[in-house]
Structure formats: structure tokens, C-alpha cells
Short mmCIF file of C-alpha atoms and ligand atoms in Angstrom, two decimals:
data_model
loop_
_atom_site.label_atom_id
_atom_site.label_comp_id
_atom_site.label_asym_id
_atom_site.label_seq_id
_atom_site.Cartn_x
_atom_site.Cartn_y
_atom_site.Cartn_z
CA MET A 1 -67.56 -27.29 10.21
CA MET A 2 -71.34 -27.22 9.91
CA ARG A 3 -73.82 -27.59 12.79
CA ILE A 4 -77.14 -28.54 12.75
CA GLY A 5 -79.99 -27.74 15.72
CA SER A 6 -83.79 -28.07 15.86
CA GLY A 7 -86.04 -26.10 18.26
CA TYR A 8 -89.96 -26.53 18.84
CA ASP A 9 -91.81 -24.33 21.07
CA VAL A 10 -95.92 -23.75 21.84
CA HIS A 11 -97.63 -21.49 23.82
CA ARG A 12 -101.69 -21.46 24.47
CA PHE A 13 -104.17 -18.50 23.70
CA GLY A 14 -104.88 -16.83 26.85
CA ALA A 15 -106.27 -13.47 27.62
CA GLY A 16 -104.97 -10.38 25.86
CA ASP A 17 -105.24 -8.44 22.07
CA HIS A 18 -101.93 -9.60 20.33
CA VAL A 19 -99.14 -12.18 20.01
CA MET A 20 -95.53 -11.67 19.22
CA LEU A 21 -93.98 -13.31 16.45
CA GLY A 22 -90.03 -12.89 15.67
CA GLY A 23 -90.23 -9.64 17.66
CA LEU A 24 -93.30 -8.33 16.23
CA ARG A 25 -96.55 -7.44 17.63
CA ILE A 26 -99.41 -9.01 15.64
CA ALA A 27 -103.06 -7.79 16.68
CA HIS A 28 -105.15 -11.30 17.64
CA THR A 29 -108.11 -11.61 19.36
CA HIS A 30 -106.19 -13.88 22.28
CA GLY A 31 -102.75 -13.35 24.03
CA VAL A 32 -100.55 -16.31 24.63
CA VAL A 33 -99.75 -17.75 28.59
CA ALA A 34 -96.24 -17.49 29.23
CA HIS A 35 -93.83 -16.29 31.68
CA SER A 36 -91.67 -14.21 28.43
CA ASP A 37 -93.61 -12.56 26.05
CA GLY A 38 -94.40 -15.90 24.40
CA ASP A 39 -93.04 -15.51 21.07
CA VAL A 40 -92.91 -18.77 19.92
CA ILE A 41 -90.73 -18.33 16.75
CA LEU A 42 -87.98 -16.53 18.76
CA HIS A 43 -88.13 -19.57 21.24
CA ALA A 44 -88.02 -22.07 18.98
CA LEU A 45 -85.16 -20.53 17.06
CA MET A 46 -82.72 -19.81 20.22
CA ASP A 47 -83.50 -23.63 21.43
CA ALA A 48 -81.96 -24.69 17.57
CA MET A 49 -79.20 -22.29 17.83
CA LEU A 50 -78.33 -23.83 21.39
CA GLY A 51 -78.89 -27.48 20.37
CA ALA A 52 -76.66 -26.72 16.70
CA ALA A 53 -74.14 -25.89 19.48
CA GLY A 54 -74.12 -28.09 22.08
CA ALA A 55 -75.41 -25.50 24.64
CA GLY A 56 -78.07 -26.93 26.20
CA ASP A 57 -81.50 -24.93 26.25
CA ILE A 58 -82.67 -21.75 26.48
CA GLY A 59 -85.11 -22.98 30.15
CA GLN A 60 -81.29 -23.90 31.09
CA HIS A 61 -79.88 -20.06 30.34
CA PHE A 62 -83.50 -18.65 31.09
CA PRO A 63 -85.08 -20.10 33.77
CA PRO A 64 -89.01 -19.42 33.60
CA GLY A 65 -89.38 -19.31 37.59
CA ASP A 66 -85.97 -16.39 37.62
CA ALA A 67 -87.81 -12.77 37.78
CA ARG A 68 -85.21 -11.60 35.50
CA PHE A 69 -86.72 -12.46 32.80
CA SER A 70 -90.80 -12.34 33.55
CA GLY A 71 -91.99 -10.35 30.68
CA ALA A 72 -88.63 -10.22 28.59
CA ASP A 73 -87.86 -9.11 24.91
CA SER A 74 -88.07 -12.20 23.48
CA ARG A 75 -84.94 -10.26 20.82
CA ASP A 76 -83.19 -9.73 24.02
CA LEU A 77 -82.64 -13.19 24.76
CA LEU A 78 -81.99 -13.79 21.22
CA ARG A 79 -79.14 -11.68 20.89
CA GLU A 80 -77.42 -12.97 24.25
CA VAL A 81 -78.46 -16.65 22.45
CA VAL A 82 -76.15 -15.40 19.03
CA ARG A 83 -73.13 -14.10 22.10
CA MET A 84 -73.08 -17.54 23.61
CA VAL A 85 -73.25 -19.39 20.13
CA ALA A 86 -70.48 -17.20 18.74
CA ALA A 87 -68.50 -17.49 22.48
CA ARG A 88 -67.83 -21.26 21.30
CA GLY A 89 -66.80 -20.26 17.68
CA PHE A 90 -70.32 -20.14 15.72
CA THR A 91 -71.99 -18.01 13.59
CA LEU A 92 -75.77 -18.25 11.93
CA GLU A 93 -75.76 -19.48 8.31
CA ASN A 94 -79.23 -19.71 8.06
CA CYS A 95 -82.45 -20.58 9.60
CA ASP A 96 -85.35 -21.84 8.50
CA LEU A 97 -88.72 -21.07 10.32
CA THR A 98 -92.43 -22.43 10.54
CA LEU A 99 -95.14 -21.16 12.77
CA VAL A 100 -98.15 -24.07 12.90
CA ALA A 101 -100.92 -22.06 13.62
CA GLU A 102 -104.81 -21.87 12.73
CA VAL A 103 -105.32 -17.63 13.52
CA PRO A 104 -103.43 -15.45 13.50
CA ARG A 105 -103.11 -15.27 9.86
CA ILE A 106 -99.53 -13.89 9.01
CA ALA A 107 -99.32 -13.52 5.29
CA SER A 108 -99.02 -10.09 4.78
CA HIS A 109 -96.39 -9.52 8.31
CA ARG A 110 -94.11 -12.24 6.71
CA ASP A 111 -91.70 -9.81 5.74
CA ALA A 112 -91.97 -7.71 8.21
CA ILE A 113 -91.43 -10.58 10.91
CA CYS A 114 -88.42 -11.76 8.55
CA GLU A 115 -86.80 -8.23 8.86
CA SER A 116 -87.33 -8.10 12.94
CA ILE A 117 -85.65 -11.47 13.05
CA ALA A 118 -82.80 -10.81 10.93
CA ALA A 119 -82.56 -7.69 13.05
CA ALA A 120 -82.47 -9.34 16.21
CA LEU A 121 -80.06 -11.93 15.09
CA ALA A 122 -78.06 -8.81 13.16
CA VAL A 123 -77.63 -11.46 10.23
CA ASP A 124 -78.76 -10.31 6.73
CA ARG A 125 -82.35 -10.29 5.61
CA THR A 126 -81.31 -13.66 3.17
CA ARG A 127 -80.52 -15.79 5.97
CA VAL A 128 -83.85 -16.24 7.54
CA ASN A 129 -86.94 -17.99 6.15
CA LEU A 130 -90.44 -17.87 7.66
CA LYS A 131 -93.54 -20.38 6.63
CA ALA A 132 -96.82 -21.19 7.99
CA THR A 133 -99.03 -23.58 8.34
CA THR A 134 -102.08 -24.76 9.78
CA ALA A 135 -102.33 -27.65 11.67
CA GLU A 136 -105.77 -28.54 8.88
CA GLY A 137 -108.25 -28.33 11.99
CA LEU A 138 -106.52 -31.32 13.91
CA GLY A 139 -105.96 -31.51 17.58
CA ALA A 140 -105.33 -28.82 20.08
CA LEU A 141 -103.52 -26.19 17.13
CA GLY A 142 -106.26 -27.26 15.13
CA ARG A 143 -109.07 -26.15 17.93
CA SER A 144 -106.91 -22.97 17.95
CA GLU A 145 -106.31 -23.55 21.61
CA GLY A 146 -102.74 -22.17 20.74
CA ILE A 147 -99.77 -21.31 18.64
CA ALA A 148 -96.47 -23.37 17.92
CA ALA A 149 -93.83 -22.74 15.94
CA GLN A 150 -90.29 -25.04 14.73
CA ALA A 151 -87.28 -23.69 13.53
CA ILE A 152 -84.25 -25.69 11.94
CA VAL A 153 -81.17 -23.84 12.25
CA LEU A 154 -77.58 -24.35 10.40
CA LEU A 155 -74.46 -22.75 12.44
CA ARG A 156 -71.09 -22.21 11.10
CA GLU A 157 -67.72 -22.57 12.27
CA VAL A 158 -66.34 -19.27 12.22
CA ASP A 159 -62.79 -18.89 10.32
CA SER A 160 -60.68 -16.23 12.70
CA ALA A 161 -57.71 -15.40 10.41
CA MET B 1 -49.67 5.92 -6.09
CA PRO B 2 -51.71 7.33 -3.39
CA GLU B 3 -49.43 9.58 -0.71
CA GLY B 4 -47.93 7.53 2.20
CA ALA B 5 -48.49 4.40 0.78
CA GLY B 6 -45.92 1.89 -0.01
CA ALA B 7 -43.55 -0.19 2.50
CA ALA B 8 -42.72 3.58 4.73
CA GLY B 9 -46.46 3.94 4.73
CA TRP B 10 -47.76 0.66 5.51
CA ARG B 11 -45.51 0.33 8.22
CA ARG B 12 -46.73 3.43 9.53
CA LEU B 13 -50.01 2.38 9.45
CA ALA B 14 -49.19 -0.77 10.82
CA LEU B 15 -46.85 -0.27 13.89
CA ASP B 16 -48.59 3.53 14.82
CA PRO B 17 -51.66 4.32 12.91
CA PRO B 18 -53.10 7.53 14.63
CA ARG B 19 -54.51 7.37 18.05
CA ALA B 20 -58.25 8.50 18.52
CA PHE B 21 -57.57 9.82 22.02
CA GLY B 22 -54.39 12.28 21.13
CA THR B 23 -51.19 11.61 23.34
CA PRO B 24 -51.25 9.57 26.47
CA PRO B 25 -51.31 11.42 29.82
CA VAL B 26 -48.96 9.57 31.23
CA SER B 27 -45.94 7.73 30.27
CA GLY B 28 -44.43 4.83 31.68
CA ASN B 29 -42.10 1.64 31.09
CA LEU B 30 -44.43 -1.49 30.32
CA ARG B 31 -42.66 -5.33 30.65
CA ALA B 32 -40.00 -4.46 32.45
CA THR B 33 -40.30 -8.68 32.99
CA ALA B 34 -42.69 -10.91 31.72
CA ALA B 35 -44.86 -11.12 35.12
CA ASP B 36 -45.64 -7.36 34.45
CA PHE B 37 -47.98 -8.57 31.57
CA ALA B 38 -50.91 -10.99 32.97
CA VAL B 39 -53.00 -12.68 30.77
CA GLU B 40 -56.21 -14.97 31.53
CA GLU B 41 -58.31 -16.29 29.39
CA ARG B 42 -61.63 -16.41 29.60
CA LEU B 43 -63.77 -18.91 27.26
CA GLY B 44 -67.03 -18.10 28.31
CA TYR B 45 -68.60 -21.13 29.05
CA GLU B 46 -67.42 -24.40 31.07
CA PRO B 47 -66.23 -27.68 29.77
CA ASP B 48 -68.94 -30.05 28.77
CA GLY B 49 -67.71 -33.37 30.83
CA GLY B 50 -67.47 -35.16 26.96
CA ARG B 51 -64.95 -37.98 26.89
CA ALA B 52 -63.29 -37.28 23.30
CA HIS B 53 -60.95 -34.52 24.94
CA ARG B 54 -59.35 -33.00 28.00
CA LEU B 55 -59.22 -28.96 28.25
CA LEU B 56 -56.23 -28.28 30.13
CA TRP B 57 -55.41 -25.08 31.79
CA VAL B 58 -52.65 -24.10 31.76
CA GLU B 59 -49.72 -21.83 33.00
CA LYS B 60 -47.17 -20.65 30.44
CA GLN B 61 -44.24 -17.67 31.05
CA ALA B 62 -41.98 -16.54 28.13
CA ALA B 63 -43.65 -19.16 25.87
CA ASN B 64 -44.96 -19.20 22.57
CA THR B 65 -48.80 -21.21 22.56
CA LEU B 66 -47.41 -22.95 19.25
CA ASP B 67 -44.75 -24.11 21.49
CA VAL B 68 -46.79 -25.49 24.11
CA ALA B 69 -49.15 -26.92 21.70
CA ARG B 70 -46.20 -29.00 20.39
CA GLU B 71 -44.73 -30.18 24.17
CA LEU B 72 -48.39 -31.08 25.21
CA ALA B 73 -48.75 -33.35 22.20
CA ALA B 74 -45.12 -35.27 22.65
CA ALA B 75 -46.65 -35.72 26.52
CA ALA B 76 -49.57 -36.86 25.17
CA GLY B 77 -48.64 -39.13 22.05
CA CYS B 78 -50.68 -37.64 19.82
CA ALA B 79 -50.22 -34.80 16.38
CA PRO B 80 -49.17 -31.25 17.73
CA ALA B 81 -52.17 -30.22 15.01
CA ASP B 82 -54.88 -32.57 17.56
CA VAL B 83 -53.96 -30.23 20.56
CA GLY B 84 -56.40 -27.41 20.15
CA PHE B 85 -56.35 -24.09 21.71
CA ALA B 86 -58.56 -20.78 21.53
CA GLY B 87 -56.27 -18.03 21.16
CA MET B 88 -52.71 -17.41 20.96
CA LYS B 89 -51.42 -15.33 24.08
CA ASP B 90 -48.44 -13.08 24.15
CA ARG B 91 -44.82 -14.90 24.76
CA GLN B 92 -43.37 -11.87 27.41
CA ALA B 93 -45.92 -12.49 29.49
CA VAL B 94 -47.64 -14.54 32.57
CA ALA B 95 -50.63 -16.36 30.68
CA ARG B 96 -53.24 -18.80 31.26
CA GLN B 97 -54.95 -20.30 28.72
CA TRP B 98 -57.15 -23.84 27.76
CA PHE B 99 -55.56 -26.36 25.67
CA SER B 100 -57.67 -29.11 24.14
CA VAL B 101 -55.73 -33.02 23.72
CA PRO B 102 -57.69 -35.91 22.93
CA ALA B 103 -58.26 -38.52 25.14
CA GLU B 104 -59.15 -41.32 23.70
CA ARG B 105 -56.40 -42.18 21.20
CA ALA B 106 -53.82 -40.19 23.33
CA GLN B 107 -52.98 -39.43 27.05
CA PRO B 108 -53.34 -35.97 28.26
CA PRO B 109 -50.69 -34.72 31.04
CA PRO B 110 -52.39 -34.65 34.03
CA ALA B 111 -52.55 -31.43 36.28
CA GLY B 112 -48.87 -30.40 37.71
CA PHE B 113 -47.34 -31.61 34.93
CA ARG B 114 -44.22 -29.22 34.33
CA GLY B 115 -43.05 -28.24 30.62
CA ASP B 116 -40.12 -26.46 29.60
CA ALA B 117 -41.68 -22.80 30.70
CA PHE B 118 -45.37 -24.02 31.51
CA ARG B 119 -47.20 -26.11 33.93
CA VAL B 120 -50.64 -27.70 34.19
CA LEU B 121 -52.83 -26.34 36.72
CA ALA B 122 -55.89 -28.26 36.07
CA SER B 123 -57.85 -30.66 33.35
CA HIS B 124 -61.20 -31.17 32.79
CA PRO B 125 -63.19 -33.67 30.16
CA HIS B 126 -64.40 -32.20 27.03
CA SER B 127 -66.19 -33.41 23.95
CA ARG B 128 -64.29 -31.11 21.71
CA LYS B 129 -61.70 -29.69 20.17
CA LEU B 130 -60.74 -26.06 21.03
CA ARG B 131 -61.02 -23.95 17.93
CA ARG B 132 -59.16 -20.68 17.14
CA GLY B 133 -61.53 -18.18 18.08
CA ALA B 134 -63.61 -19.96 20.09
CA LEU B 135 -63.18 -18.00 23.59
CA ALA B 136 -65.63 -14.98 24.81
CA GLY B 137 -62.03 -12.92 25.55
CA ASN B 138 -59.09 -12.30 28.38
CA ALA B 139 -58.68 -10.38 31.62
CA PHE B 140 -55.44 -8.54 31.71
CA ALA B 141 -53.60 -7.05 34.62
CA ILE B 142 -50.70 -4.88 33.45
CA ARG B 143 -48.45 -3.24 35.38
CA VAL B 144 -46.18 0.66 34.82
CA ARG B 145 -43.24 1.29 36.23
CA ALA B 146 -41.85 4.87 36.20
CA VAL B 147 -44.99 6.36 35.65
CA ALA B 148 -44.50 10.08 34.76
CA GLY B 149 -47.22 12.53 34.15
CA ASP B 150 -51.15 13.47 34.18
CA ARG B 151 -52.68 10.45 36.99
CA VAL B 152 -56.36 12.95 36.73
CA ALA B 153 -56.46 12.91 33.27
CA LEU B 154 -55.68 9.39 32.44
CA ALA B 155 -58.14 8.41 35.11
CA SER B 156 -60.71 10.28 33.18
CA ARG B 157 -59.19 8.97 29.51
CA LEU B 158 -60.09 5.46 31.05
CA GLU B 159 -63.73 6.57 32.09
CA ARG B 160 -64.37 7.43 28.66
CA ILE B 161 -63.19 4.54 26.67
CA ALA B 162 -64.80 2.28 29.65
CA ALA B 163 -67.91 4.62 28.31
CA GLY B 164 -66.88 4.59 24.44
CA GLY B 165 -64.51 2.15 23.56
CA PHE B 166 -61.47 2.35 21.44
CA PRO B 167 -60.48 1.60 17.81
CA ASN B 168 -59.44 -1.59 17.45
CA TYR B 169 -56.06 -1.77 15.77
CA PHE B 170 -54.47 -5.11 15.60
CA GLY B 171 -51.23 -5.40 18.24
CA PRO B 172 -47.66 -4.96 16.75
CA GLN B 173 -47.07 -8.84 17.57
CA ARG B 174 -49.45 -9.54 14.60
CA PHE B 175 -46.89 -7.73 12.02
CA GLY B 176 -44.33 -9.98 13.80
CA ALA B 177 -41.10 -8.97 15.87
CA GLY B 178 -40.31 -5.31 14.59
CA GLY B 179 -42.72 -5.25 11.66
CA ALA B 180 -40.98 -8.31 10.46
CA ASN B 181 -43.86 -9.54 8.49
CA LEU B 182 -44.29 -6.22 6.34
CA ALA B 183 -41.08 -7.51 4.39
CA GLN B 184 -42.54 -10.59 4.08
CA VAL B 185 -46.06 -9.18 2.41
CA GLU B 186 -43.71 -7.07 0.00
CA ALA B 187 -42.14 -10.12 -1.05
CA TRP B 188 -45.07 -11.64 -2.18
CA LEU B 189 -46.22 -8.56 -3.78
CA GLU B 190 -42.85 -8.31 -6.23
CA ARG B 191 -42.57 -12.48 -6.88
CA GLY B 192 -46.30 -13.23 -6.92
CA TRP B 193 -46.08 -16.30 -4.30
CA LEU B 194 -46.27 -17.02 -0.96
CA PRO B 195 -44.14 -18.57 1.05
CA ARG B 196 -44.17 -22.61 1.71
CA GLY B 197 -45.93 -24.10 4.32
CA ARG B 198 -49.12 -23.82 6.24
CA GLU B 199 -47.99 -21.34 8.82
CA PRO B 200 -45.89 -18.75 6.94
CA ARG B 201 -48.17 -18.31 4.03
CA ALA B 202 -50.60 -17.84 6.81
CA PHE B 203 -48.81 -14.64 8.61
CA VAL B 204 -48.58 -13.17 5.54
CA LEU B 205 -51.97 -13.37 4.70
CA SER B 206 -52.93 -12.38 7.96
CA THR B 207 -50.56 -9.35 7.95
CA ALA B 208 -51.90 -7.85 4.56
CA ARG B 209 -55.28 -8.50 5.54
CA ALA B 210 -54.46 -6.14 9.13
CA ILE B 211 -52.14 -3.73 7.03
CA ALA B 212 -55.63 -3.17 5.04
CA PHE B 213 -57.88 -2.96 8.07
CA HIS B 214 -55.69 -0.70 9.90
CA ALA B 215 -55.86 1.53 6.73
CA VAL B 216 -59.49 2.07 6.86
CA LEU B 217 -59.67 2.39 10.59
CA ALA B 218 -56.92 4.76 10.63
CA ARG B 219 -59.05 7.06 7.86
CA ARG B 220 -62.16 6.81 10.23
CA VAL B 221 -60.23 7.56 13.22
CA ASP B 222 -59.02 10.85 11.33
CA GLU B 223 -63.09 11.36 10.00
CA GLY B 224 -64.12 11.27 13.68
CA SER B 225 -65.89 8.35 12.48
CA TRP B 226 -64.50 5.33 14.18
CA ASN B 227 -67.05 4.74 17.01
CA ARG B 228 -70.86 5.37 14.79
CA LEU B 229 -72.72 4.15 12.20
CA LEU B 230 -72.49 5.76 9.08
CA PRO B 231 -75.19 5.07 6.32
CA GLY B 232 -74.55 2.00 4.55
CA GLU B 233 -72.49 0.43 7.51
CA VAL B 234 -71.86 -3.77 7.64
CA VAL B 235 -72.79 -3.28 11.43
CA ASN B 236 -71.93 -5.87 13.67
CA LEU B 237 -73.72 -7.25 16.86
CA ALA B 238 -71.02 -7.07 19.50
CA GLY B 239 -69.65 -10.49 21.36
CA SER B 240 -70.58 -12.07 17.73
CA ALA B 241 -69.08 -12.45 14.04
CA SER B 242 -73.37 -11.64 13.16
CA VAL B 243 -73.19 -8.73 10.29
CA PHE B 244 -75.60 -7.20 8.32
CA VAL B 245 -75.57 -3.74 6.28
CA ALA B 246 -78.10 -0.64 7.53
CA ALA B 247 -78.52 1.97 4.75
CA ALA B 248 -79.56 3.97 6.74
CA PRO B 249 -79.18 3.54 10.52
CA ASP B 250 -81.85 4.92 12.50
CA GLU B 251 -81.37 6.82 15.98
CA ALA B 252 -82.53 3.75 17.96
CA LEU B 253 -79.63 1.91 15.99
CA ALA B 254 -77.13 4.89 16.89
CA GLU B 255 -78.11 4.34 20.57
CA ARG B 256 -77.56 0.96 20.29
CA CYS B 257 -74.02 1.94 19.07
CA ARG B 258 -73.80 4.24 21.64
CA ALA B 259 -74.78 1.75 24.35
CA GLY B 260 -71.78 -0.86 22.75
CA ASP B 261 -74.52 -3.35 21.25
CA VAL B 262 -73.50 -3.01 18.03
CA ARG B 263 -70.67 -1.42 16.17
CA PRO B 264 -69.32 -0.77 12.79
CA THR B 265 -67.05 -2.67 11.00
CA GLY B 266 -64.15 -2.30 8.52
CA PRO B 267 -63.02 -5.03 5.74
CA LEU B 268 -60.47 -8.20 6.46
CA CYS B 269 -59.97 -8.53 2.63
CA GLY B 270 -60.86 -10.87 0.28
CA GLU B 271 -63.54 -12.38 -2.12
CA GLY B 272 -67.55 -12.44 -1.04
CA GLY B 273 -68.43 -11.37 2.00
CA LEU B 274 -71.02 -8.71 2.87
CA ALA B 275 -69.66 -5.35 1.74
CA PRO B 276 -70.61 -1.60 2.86
CA GLU B 277 -73.05 0.33 0.43
CA GLY B 278 -73.30 4.32 0.44
CA GLU B 279 -71.45 6.39 2.04
CA ALA B 280 -69.65 4.04 4.18
CA ALA B 281 -68.68 2.23 0.86
CA ALA B 282 -67.14 5.29 -0.40
CA VAL B 283 -65.17 6.00 2.99
CA GLU B 284 -63.82 2.34 2.66
CA HIS B 285 -62.74 2.41 -0.70
CA ALA B 286 -61.29 5.96 -0.85
CA ALA B 287 -58.94 4.57 2.65
CA LEU B 288 -58.37 1.09 0.72
CA GLU B 289 -56.25 2.82 -1.97
CA ALA B 290 -53.27 3.74 0.80
CA ALA B 291 -53.20 -0.87 0.74
CA ALA B 292 -53.27 -1.05 -2.80
CA PRO B 293 -53.13 -3.60 -4.36
CA LEU B 294 -53.39 -5.61 -1.31
CA PRO B 295 -57.13 -6.10 -0.91
CA ALA B 296 -57.26 -7.57 -4.77
CA GLN B 297 -54.41 -9.46 -4.35
CA LEU B 298 -55.89 -11.18 -0.96
CA ALA B 299 -59.26 -11.74 -3.13
CA ALA B 300 -56.61 -13.24 -5.77
CA PHE B 301 -55.33 -15.73 -3.50
CA GLY B 302 -58.60 -17.14 -2.34
CA MET B 303 -59.17 -15.56 1.30
CA ARG B 304 -62.76 -15.12 2.43
CA GLY B 305 -64.17 -11.83 2.83
CA GLU B 306 -64.76 -11.26 6.42
CA ARG B 307 -65.53 -7.95 8.95
CA ARG B 308 -63.74 -6.84 12.16
CA ALA B 309 -65.25 -4.51 14.49
CA LEU B 310 -63.76 -1.03 14.58
CA VAL B 311 -64.26 -0.19 18.23
CA THR B 312 -63.55 -2.54 20.83
CA ARG B 313 -65.12 -2.08 25.07
CA PRO B 314 -62.97 -2.79 27.85
CA ALA B 315 -64.76 -4.23 30.47
CA ALA B 316 -64.07 -4.14 34.17
CA LEU B 317 -61.40 -1.16 33.28
CA ARG B 318 -59.24 0.24 36.43
CA GLN B 319 -56.25 1.68 37.49
CA ARG B 320 -54.70 0.35 41.10
CA GLU B 321 -50.89 1.19 42.47
CA ASP B 322 -49.15 -1.30 43.85
CA GLY B 323 -45.79 0.21 45.23
CA ASP B 324 -44.59 2.59 43.29
CA ALA B 325 -46.12 1.06 39.92
CA LEU B 326 -49.31 1.65 38.16
CA VAL B 327 -51.48 -1.60 37.42
CA LEU B 328 -53.97 -1.47 34.89
CA GLU B 329 -56.95 -3.69 35.05
CA PHE B 330 -59.47 -5.15 32.24
CA GLU B 331 -61.32 -7.72 30.05
CA LEU B 332 -61.24 -7.50 26.58
CA PRO B 333 -63.85 -9.63 24.14
CA ARG B 334 -61.47 -12.14 21.80
CA GLY B 335 -59.98 -10.61 18.91
CA ALA B 336 -59.18 -7.13 20.68
CA TYR B 337 -55.66 -6.51 21.63
CA ALA B 338 -54.66 -4.76 24.83
CA THR B 339 -51.77 -3.05 23.34
CA SER B 340 -54.25 -1.11 21.56
CA LEU B 341 -55.72 0.26 24.51
CA LEU B 342 -52.66 0.49 26.19
CA ARG B 343 -51.32 3.10 23.55
CA GLU B 344 -54.35 5.03 24.23
CA LEU B 345 -53.59 5.40 27.90
CA VAL B 346 -49.77 5.04 28.23
CA GLU B 347 -46.74 6.70 26.18
CA SER B 348 -43.85 3.94 26.60
CA GLY B 349 -40.36 4.49 26.22
CA ALA B 350 -39.51 0.71 24.83
CA PRO B 351 -40.14 -0.38 21.24
CA PRO B 352 -43.71 -2.51 21.94
CA ALA B 353 -42.71 -6.07 22.64
CA GLY B 354 -43.13 -9.38 19.89
CA GLY B 355 -45.73 -11.53 21.05
CA ASP B 356 -45.88 -15.24 19.34
ZN1 ZN C 1 -91.81 -20.19 24.52
#
């Protein structure tokens, strides 16, 4: 059996000199305001995986008020999500990720980000796809006030022979 | 034909593969009674409150999981195939595990219901049928009687295994009582066709896969590489089915391996799936010669290639005294066999008891 899930995350720009995207540190004129490392791509991905498994959302498993997750490396949280999903009998078939941002531009980092995500998920690189788009100047994202990501994932039920 | 191949070699690979830590420090009697072997399932998640099914928390003793499922189906008035469970538990044991029974088209027996060799301890609403393999693991409490040997050495071996894990061999129950399934694998190769019926077919194929996996793990134990990553390794994220190829494992990955976060894998042979490269592939191919022609046959009969971790690691591993017996307590992740841990700890005189 296959199960589909979707996730969405957005963070406002704040003070700082980099953003975390897919576990990679990307230099930027701003950072993001977040309780954790503010990695929009991984947060959207985790929500999509939990959604597909019928296991709630990241806010439920890693509450923003919980000191244990303050400044957490989202790759560690993602590995926990992979295990939660596995306990329910699922493994990732593929994920399709979209970053929505005017800045920073990530074209030159895209392969490295995909590899970082695949490594965090412990899956083959071919199971991860990342696209980037802008908001065409529209709205808050268009005014470069923040950064957003959307994730669609397919989970496959594991054969247990 | 490679040395050790054929019926005798396979029997040895299946039931007596090389130990990672040498001779066990103590000897003793296992499973003098069913109560000496207690296993309790850990799903790793809570019943979700959905209406379509009931999750029943069942205690069984000296009963097969499949027999309990059939009895629950009869009591509920549904087909046996509609009753779900996450894993088979040992027959000769006191086992607590979850079963799912459809609640909309059938009447799941309530808490307090008693079957032939089981009782329902609790019942909770849940949205999905329980699938095989959909569990976090199992907790065990195993009583060893008439213990003799070096208890200090046992304590240090427990420490070593708690920190670094043990070889993830299949237990003897995977090969049928006394290795009975091995003869069926040989019959399959001679005749070229599988027995009729879903369950008998599945038993033959899974036995054949287990022999081939043991061939690889036994080689890695002999070479001392069962618990570390080789170049080209298919690496598994512990606690998941996720795998990836590490062409050149770096120090960071090696450290994660020592910490138990990732681990090397061996083949569950079939068609397709992720394959090792480089040195890991060379070791695996050489080892699989001892299992030939099983890998090719498994692919030809439509099994899909999967991977299984070479190492598994117990949690909460400890020993305690109980009268004149020794009790070993530990938790294992799904797919790991208590007997594979016990054989690194205790030399038991009696042959291992058959499971389901
Ligand atoms: Zn976020």
C-alpha cells in the first residue's frame, strides 16, 4: 500500500547571516526567526511524512515550547520521524520538495541540498527531488520577508518477509 | 561446489552460524517451562481511536500467533485474513501482543474474553488493520536455570553487547522445528516448483532468503567486519527500513555506526533493490557462493531484493537473580531474535525450542 502526505512550512527572516536548507548552511544577509534551526524544507518534509503515516504533525512530536528541541538540528528530528514512520510499517518511496523564496537563490546548492536530505533520510539520492521558485514579487514572500517550502511524499508499506 | 555448500553446509549456516564473541561465558537451561520465556510486544505508537478496527492486547501461552488469529476471527465472525497482527511470537513462551479485528463488519471479542490458550487483556479503537512488521520491537524476560560458569565474564559480555550489538542472525524458528524447512528448500531446488498454498510457499522462500543472508553475515563475522561499514556498503538507518549506498564511508559515518545510528546490511535476495558496490560487493558475492543457487532462484521466483541489518542492538539489557535462576531482560527492535542474542551469552544443553 502507498500513502501520500503533504507538508508546508514558512519562516520569517530575522537577524543572522545564514539559513539552514535541507540541513545545509546557506550564507544569506538574514537568518530566520525560529525556535529550532528554522529549516523550512526539512520541516515541511517531516510534516508530509507524518501526515502520510497518519501520525500527526511535528508540532505534536517536537513541541516548539519544549527546551529539548530549542536550536535542534532538524536532520536529527527528521531521523526520528523516519523511525516513527518505520514503526508504523512505512518507508519513503519518494519526496518532491518546493522552496518558495525570492532570496537566497539556491540553484548552485541544489544538488548538495538534495544529497544532504537523502543522507538525513538515509535513502538513495534518486528518491529526493527539490525545486525552487519565487513568489513573483507577490505578498510577504514576494517582498522577501521570509521563506517557505512545500513537500509532497509517498510512503510505501514495507514487506516484512 | 564451494566448500561447506549443500545440505550439511546450509544446515550449519542456518542453525549454528559462527558466534561473534566466541564461546558463551555461562551454560544453563533455557525454556524449562513456557513461563521461562516472556515476550511483550512494543508497537511504538498508541491506538489512534479510529472506528474501523479494535486493537486487542492479548496474552497467549503455548499457542501459535496464527492459531490465536484464527480463533479471534471465529469469535468475531470475520475471515482469519481480516485479523491483523504485527509479528509472530514464540509458541513456547508467555507472549503479549496486539491483534486488530475489524469492528464495523464483525464483533471483536471484548476484554476478558478467553480462548483456548489466550485471553484478551484490553481492547482499544483503531483505524487500521495491523500489518506484519509494523511494530517497534519486543521486550523479553528470559529465565536461565542451572547456570554454571563465569558470571563476571557474563557481566562484561553483556556490557560489550549493550554498547556494540550482536550479529542479527535469524532464530532457529525461522528454519522450522529442527530445521524442517531446509528439506523443503532442497525439495524446491530438485523439483523446480514451490509447494501449493500461500503460507507453505512463503515459508520455503523466506527460509531460502535466511540461508543466503546467514551466508553473508557468517562471512562478515569470520572476517570481523559484521559491525563496521565497508566501502560500497548498503547502509541502513537503525529503526527504519531506509537504506543507501555509502561508496566511501567517512569517519563521521563510521562514528554513527559505532553509536548504533546506522549499520551495515546483508541481502534478502531477490530481483532488484539496492546492491552494494566495491569491497562490500566483493565480500557479499564471495559469501553468497555458499548459498548458490538460492540467490538466483529467489530472483527467478519473483522475490523483491531487500536488505537486513547485519547488527542489532538490545536496549535495557540487564541480568538479575531470581532464586537460583538467572533472568536476562532486554528489548530488541523488530526483526531481531532473542535466541540470536542468547546464543552469544548462554550455552544451552537442550536444542533450541521451535517457534511458530
Ligand atoms: Zn519550521
